[in-house]
Coordinates of C-alpha atoms in Angstrom, one line a residue:
M28 CA -0.1 -31.8 -12.2
Y29 CA 2.1 -30.8 -9.2
E30 CA 0.7 -28.5 -6.6
S31 CA 2.9 -27.3 -3.7
E32 CA 1.8 -27.6 -0.1
H33 CA 1.6 -23.9 0.1
T34 CA -0.8 -23.7 -2.8
K35 CA -2.9 -26.5 -1.3
F36 CA -3.0 -24.7 2.1
I37 CA -4.1 -21.4 0.5
K38 CA -6.9 -23.2 -1.5
E39 CA -8.1 -25.0 1.6
L40 CA -8.0 -21.7 3.6
K41 CA -10.1 -19.9 1.0
A42 CA -12.5 -22.8 0.9
K43 CA -12.9 -22.8 4.7
T44 CA -13.3 -19.0 5.1
P45 CA -15.8 -17.6 2.6
G46 CA -15.6 -13.9 2.0
M47 CA -11.9 -13.8 2.8
E48 CA -10.9 -12.4 -0.7
E49 CA -13.5 -9.7 -0.4
R50 CA -12.2 -8.7 3.0
Q51 CA -8.6 -8.7 1.6
Q52 CA -9.7 -6.4 -1.3
A53 CA -11.5 -4.1 1.1
G54 CA -8.4 -3.8 3.3
R55 CA -6.2 -3.1 0.2
A56 CA -8.6 -0.5 -1.0
L57 CA -8.5 1.1 2.5
L58 CA -4.8 1.3 2.6
W59 CA -3.4 1.4 -0.9
D60 CA -6.0 2.3 -3.6
K61 CA -6.2 6.1 -3.8
A62 CA -8.4 8.3 -5.9
P63 CA -6.8 9.9 -8.9
V64 CA -5.3 13.3 -8.4
T65 CA -5.8 16.1 -10.9
L66 CA -2.8 17.9 -12.4
D67 CA -3.8 21.1 -10.7
E68 CA -3.9 19.4 -7.4
Q69 CA -0.5 17.8 -8.0
R70 CA 0.9 21.2 -8.8
R71 CA -0.6 22.7 -5.6
I72 CA 0.8 19.9 -3.5
A73 CA 4.2 20.2 -5.0
E74 CA 4.3 24.0 -4.4
S75 CA 3.1 23.7 -0.8
R76 CA 5.8 21.1 0.1
I77 CA 8.4 22.5 2.5
R78 CA 12.0 21.7 1.7
Q79 CA 13.7 19.7 4.4
Q80 CA 17.4 20.2 5.2
A81 CA 19.7 17.3 4.3
Y82 CA 20.5 16.2 7.9
V83 CA 17.4 16.9 10.0
Y84 CA 19.1 16.6 13.4
Q85 CA 21.8 19.2 12.7
N86 CA 20.9 22.8 13.6
K87 CA 21.9 25.7 11.4
A88 CA 23.4 27.7 14.3

């Protein structure tokens, strides 16, 4: 079965560095995985949001 050089490289890298996948998952959890937000909290966040004018660098003078 054909295996690309890229796939071979990734497999070798994972074999050489144990714990790499765990560190990747921890990093992803730190940056991307968020706790679920309740509907009440979503409503509160939406209500507290301040509307921004269409072109932020233009003054309304």
